[in-house]
Amino acid sequence: ECLGGNGYVEDSGMPRHYREAPLLSIWEGSGNVNALDVLRALGREPDSADALFAELALARGADARLDTAVAALKDQLAETDQVGARRLVERMALALQASLLVRHAPHPVADAFCASRLGGDWGHSFGTLPAGTGLDAILERALPGRN
């Protein structure tokens, strides 16, 4: 169902025609619904934003890029409308991920994440890392004892 239902697994008649149908509207639709749900939840439960920022504050001062992202997120949250919902939710997720990594991951891992997601040097594609990223330390964390 996540790939469009039976039309993507059946090999007979009509379902085959839908294999070529673009999925973007499906993916975009559910993403927008989720982002709008976040806006509604923030409107119904204003304390939820306070809880998010309390969690983010635990990492305050650990990384300047994260501090800048959190300040921008606060500004955006004050002005968000439905058009900006997806961007807001994306930034909330990135800030929370960065906060957790800064507090709990080895420095090279957190630094690479903050540089590539918050630092503006991500090449417009997730997974693109800036020069000087501590790749050996990241690989050692992922694959301890590798040679």
PDB file of C-alpha atoms in Angstrom:
ATOM      1  CA  GLU A   1       0.000   0.000   0.000  1.00  0.00           C
ATOM      2  CA  CYS A   2       2.877   2.400   0.656  1.00  0.00           C
ATOM      3  CA  LEU A   3       3.764   2.069  -3.037  1.00  0.00           C
ATOM      4  CA  GLY A   4       0.241   2.600  -4.292  1.00  0.00           C
ATOM      5  CA  GLY A   5      -1.689  -0.548  -3.454  1.00  0.00           C
ATOM      6  CA  ASN A   6      -2.474  -3.586  -5.552  1.00  0.00           C
ATOM      7  CA  GLY A   7      -1.829  -1.782  -8.814  1.00  0.00           C
ATOM      8  CA  TYR A   8       1.844  -2.073  -8.019  1.00  0.00           C
ATOM      9  CA  VAL A   9       1.917  -5.787  -7.290  1.00  0.00           C
ATOM     10  CA  GLU A  10      -0.714  -7.329  -9.567  1.00  0.00           C
ATOM     11  CA  ASP A  11       0.253  -8.230 -13.107  1.00  0.00           C
ATOM     12  CA  SER A  12      -3.139  -8.401 -14.761  1.00  0.00           C
ATOM     13  CA  GLY A  13      -5.239  -6.000 -16.766  1.00  0.00           C
ATOM     14  CA  MET A  14      -6.149  -2.685 -15.235  1.00  0.00           C
ATOM     15  CA  PRO A  15      -3.633  -2.614 -12.359  1.00  0.00           C
ATOM     16  CA  ARG A  16      -0.781  -2.641 -14.850  1.00  0.00           C
ATOM     17  CA  HIS A  17      -1.909   0.719 -16.225  1.00  0.00           C
ATOM     18  CA  TYR A  18      -1.510   2.336 -12.831  1.00  0.00           C
ATOM     19  CA  ARG A  19       2.086   1.242 -12.400  1.00  0.00           C
ATOM     20  CA  GLU A  20       3.086   4.103 -14.641  1.00  0.00           C
ATOM     21  CA  ALA A  21       0.956   6.670 -12.806  1.00  0.00           C
ATOM     22  CA  PRO A  22       3.065   9.206 -10.916  1.00  0.00           C
ATOM     23  CA  LEU A  23       3.195   8.732  -7.166  1.00  0.00           C
ATOM     24  CA  LEU A  24       4.210  12.270  -6.358  1.00  0.00           C
ATOM     25  CA  SER A  25       0.662  13.376  -5.628  1.00  0.00           C
ATOM     26  CA  ILE A  26       0.206  10.462  -3.241  1.00  0.00           C
ATOM     27  CA  TRP A  27       3.433  11.134  -1.384  1.00  0.00           C
ATOM     28  CA  GLU A  28       2.922  14.882  -1.425  1.00  0.00           C
ATOM     29  CA  GLY A  29      -0.627  14.454  -0.196  1.00  0.00           C
ATOM     30  CA  SER A  30       0.174  12.349   2.842  1.00  0.00           C
ATOM     31  CA  GLY A  31       3.150  14.541   3.734  1.00  0.00           C
ATOM     32  CA  ASN A  32       0.992  17.635   3.602  1.00  0.00           C
ATOM     33  CA  VAL A  33      -1.687  15.976   5.726  1.00  0.00           C
ATOM     34  CA  ASN A  34       0.902  15.086   8.364  1.00  0.00           C
ATOM     35  CA  ALA A  35       2.373  18.589   8.351  1.00  0.00           C
ATOM     36  CA  LEU A  36      -1.072  20.144   8.686  1.00  0.00           C
ATOM     37  CA  ASP A  37      -1.810  17.751  11.561  1.00  0.00           C
ATOM     38  CA  VAL A  38       1.277  19.098  13.325  1.00  0.00           C
ATOM     39  CA  LEU A  39      -0.030  22.646  12.856  1.00  0.00           C
ATOM     40  CA  ARG A  40      -3.416  21.642  14.254  1.00  0.00           C
ATOM     41  CA  ALA A  41      -1.774  19.934  17.233  1.00  0.00           C
ATOM     42  CA  LEU A  42       0.325  23.018  17.934  1.00  0.00           C
ATOM     43  CA  GLY A  43      -2.833  25.136  17.785  1.00  0.00           C
ATOM     44  CA  ARG A  44      -4.793  22.833  20.102  1.00  0.00           C
ATOM     45  CA  GLU A  45      -1.927  22.168  22.504  1.00  0.00           C
ATOM     46  CA  PRO A  46       0.344  25.224  22.679  1.00  0.00           C
ATOM     47  CA  ASP A  47       2.334  23.504  25.426  1.00  0.00           C
ATOM     48  CA  SER A  48       3.598  21.033  22.821  1.00  0.00           C
ATOM     49  CA  ALA A  49       5.793  23.739  21.275  1.00  0.00           C
ATOM     50  CA  ASP A  50       7.091  24.591  24.742  1.00  0.00           C
ATOM     51  CA  ALA A  51       7.929  20.919  25.278  1.00  0.00           C
ATOM     52  CA  LEU A  52       9.821  20.794  21.974  1.00  0.00           C
ATOM     53  CA  PHE A  53      11.842  23.893  22.803  1.00  0.00           C
ATOM     54  CA  ALA A  54      12.554  22.603  26.321  1.00  0.00           C
ATOM     55  CA  GLU A  55      14.005  19.462  24.745  1.00  0.00           C
ATOM     56  CA  LEU A  56      16.025  21.510  22.258  1.00  0.00           C
ATOM     57  CA  ALA A  57      17.306  23.746  25.069  1.00  0.00           C
ATOM     58  CA  LEU A  58      19.119  20.761  26.575  1.00  0.00           C
ATOM     59  CA  ALA A  59      21.668  21.113  23.759  1.00  0.00           C
ATOM     60  CA  ARG A  60      21.940  24.914  23.881  1.00  0.00           C
ATOM     61  CA  GLY A  61      25.504  26.099  23.450  1.00  0.00           C
ATOM     62  CA  ALA A  62      26.831  22.757  22.201  1.00  0.00           C
ATOM     63  CA  ASP A  63      26.746  23.734  18.515  1.00  0.00           C
ATOM     64  CA  ALA A  64      26.331  27.244  17.100  1.00  0.00           C
ATOM     65  CA  ARG A  65      24.572  25.927  13.974  1.00  0.00           C
ATOM     66  CA  LEU A  66      21.976  24.203  16.124  1.00  0.00           C
ATOM     67  CA  ASP A  67      21.483  27.326  18.239  1.00  0.00           C
ATOM     68  CA  THR A  68      20.911  29.344  15.059  1.00  0.00           C
ATOM     69  CA  ALA A  69      18.485  26.730  13.714  1.00  0.00           C
ATOM     70  CA  VAL A  70      16.500  26.707  16.963  1.00  0.00           C
ATOM     71  CA  ALA A  71      16.243  30.518  16.953  1.00  0.00           C
ATOM     72  CA  ALA A  72      15.037  30.451  13.333  1.00  0.00           C
ATOM     73  CA  LEU A  73      12.556  27.706  14.203  1.00  0.00           C
ATOM     74  CA  LYS A  74      11.093  29.848  16.993  1.00  0.00           C
ATOM     75  CA  ASP A  75      10.686  32.743  14.577  1.00  0.00           C
ATOM     76  CA  GLN A  76       9.085  30.512  11.957  1.00  0.00           C
ATOM     77  CA  LEU A  77       6.730  28.933  14.467  1.00  0.00           C
ATOM     78  CA  ALA A  78       5.386  32.360  15.373  1.00  0.00           C
ATOM     79  CA  GLU A  79       4.495  33.069  11.734  1.00  0.00           C
ATOM     80  CA  THR A  80       3.622  29.680  10.261  1.00  0.00           C
ATOM     81  CA  ASP A  81       0.649  29.251   7.996  1.00  0.00           C
ATOM     82  CA  GLN A  82      -0.487  26.204   6.044  1.00  0.00           C
ATOM     83  CA  VAL A  83       1.805  26.983   3.133  1.00  0.00           C
ATOM     84  CA  GLY A  84       4.861  26.738   5.389  1.00  0.00           C
ATOM     85  CA  ALA A  85       3.750  23.654   7.322  1.00  0.00           C
ATOM     86  CA  ARG A  86       6.027  21.161   5.560  1.00  0.00           C
ATOM     87  CA  ARG A  87       9.055  23.395   5.946  1.00  0.00           C
ATOM     88  CA  LEU A  88       8.257  23.919   9.631  1.00  0.00           C
ATOM     89  CA  VAL A  89       7.902  20.191  10.333  1.00  0.00           C
ATOM     90  CA  GLU A  90      11.126  19.456   8.445  1.00  0.00           C
ATOM     91  CA  ARG A  91      12.998  22.044  10.503  1.00  0.00           C
ATOM     92  CA  MET A  92      11.504  20.746  13.733  1.00  0.00           C
ATOM     93  CA  ALA A  93      12.685  17.231  12.883  1.00  0.00           C
ATOM     94  CA  LEU A  94      16.178  18.368  11.892  1.00  0.00           C
ATOM     95  CA  ALA A  95      16.587  20.443  15.044  1.00  0.00           C
ATOM     96  CA  LEU A  96      15.448  17.583  17.258  1.00  0.00           C
ATOM     97  CA  GLN A  97      17.752  15.116  15.507  1.00  0.00           C
ATOM     98  CA  ALA A  98      20.673  17.511  15.838  1.00  0.00           C
ATOM     99  CA  SER A  99      19.888  18.105  19.509  1.00  0.00           C
ATOM    100  CA  LEU A 100      19.911  14.387  20.235  1.00  0.00           C
ATOM    101  CA  LEU A 101      23.109  13.801  18.276  1.00  0.00           C
ATOM    102  CA  VAL A 102      24.926  16.723  19.900  1.00  0.00           C
ATOM    103  CA  ARG A 103      24.052  15.324  23.314  1.00  0.00           C
ATOM    104  CA  HIS A 104      24.463  11.597  22.726  1.00  0.00           C
ATOM    105  CA  ALA A 105      26.598  10.843  19.651  1.00  0.00           C
ATOM    106  CA  PRO A 106      30.347  11.076  19.173  1.00  0.00           C
ATOM    107  CA  HIS A 107      31.399  14.585  18.161  1.00  0.00           C
ATOM    108  CA  PRO A 108      32.315  13.715  14.531  1.00  0.00           C
ATOM    109  CA  VAL A 109      28.845  12.239  13.970  1.00  0.00           C
ATOM    110  CA  ALA A 110      27.013  15.216  15.470  1.00  0.00           C
ATOM    111  CA  ASP A 111      29.300  17.667  13.690  1.00  0.00           C
ATOM    112  CA  ALA A 112      28.729  16.006  10.304  1.00  0.00           C
ATOM    113  CA  PHE A 113      24.966  16.069  10.823  1.00  0.00           C
ATOM    114  CA  CYS A 114      24.908  19.723  11.888  1.00  0.00           C
ATOM    115  CA  ALA A 115      27.223  20.739   9.039  1.00  0.00           C
ATOM    116  CA  SER A 116      25.255  18.867   6.400  1.00  0.00           C
ATOM    117  CA  ARG A 117      21.728  19.610   7.632  1.00  0.00           C
ATOM    118  CA  LEU A 118      21.987  22.904   9.507  1.00  0.00           C
ATOM    119  CA  GLY A 119      25.182  24.542   8.275  1.00  0.00           C
ATOM    120  CA  GLY A 120      24.040  25.396   4.776  1.00  0.00           C
ATOM    121  CA  ASP A 121      26.787  23.317   3.129  1.00  0.00           C
ATOM    122  CA  TRP A 122      24.725  20.308   2.134  1.00  0.00           C
ATOM    123  CA  GLY A 123      24.795  20.589  -1.631  1.00  0.00           C
ATOM    124  CA  HIS A 124      20.986  20.521  -1.891  1.00  0.00           C
ATOM    125  CA  SER A 125      20.970  16.776  -1.381  1.00  0.00           C
ATOM    126  CA  PHE A 126      20.833  14.930   1.924  1.00  0.00           C
ATOM    127  CA  GLY A 127      23.905  12.805   2.386  1.00  0.00           C
ATOM    128  CA  THR A 128      26.238  15.323   0.770  1.00  0.00           C
ATOM    129  CA  LEU A 129      28.859  16.111   3.388  1.00  0.00           C
ATOM    130  CA  PRO A 130      31.137  19.139   3.525  1.00  0.00           C
ATOM    131  CA  ALA A 131      34.892  18.759   3.048  1.00  0.00           C
ATOM    132  CA  GLY A 132      36.702  17.943   6.269  1.00  0.00           C
ATOM    133  CA  THR A 133      33.960  15.736   7.676  1.00  0.00           C
ATOM    134  CA  GLY A 134      35.431  13.141  10.053  1.00  0.00           C
ATOM    135  CA  LEU A 135      34.435  10.140   7.963  1.00  0.00           C
ATOM    136  CA  ASP A 136      36.840   7.720   9.662  1.00  0.00           C
ATOM    137  CA  ALA A 137      35.297   8.440  13.070  1.00  0.00           C
ATOM    138  CA  ILE A 138      31.787   8.053  11.657  1.00  0.00           C
ATOM    139  CA  LEU A 139      32.664   4.735  10.016  1.00  0.00           C
ATOM    140  CA  GLU A 140      34.336   3.512  13.208  1.00  0.00           C
ATOM    141  CA  ARG A 141      31.125   4.235  15.101  1.00  0.00           C
ATOM    142  CA  ALA A 142      29.040   2.418  12.503  1.00  0.00           C
ATOM    143  CA  LEU A 143      31.471  -0.479  12.024  1.00  0.00           C
ATOM    144  CA  PRO A 144      33.587  -0.858  15.185  1.00  0.00           C
ATOM    145  CA  GLY A 145      36.895  -2.592  14.629  1.00  0.00           C
ATOM    146  CA  ARG A 146      36.820  -2.340  10.835  1.00  0.00           C
ATOM    147  CA  ASN A 147      40.135  -2.456   9.019  1.00  0.00           C
TER     148      ASN A 147
END
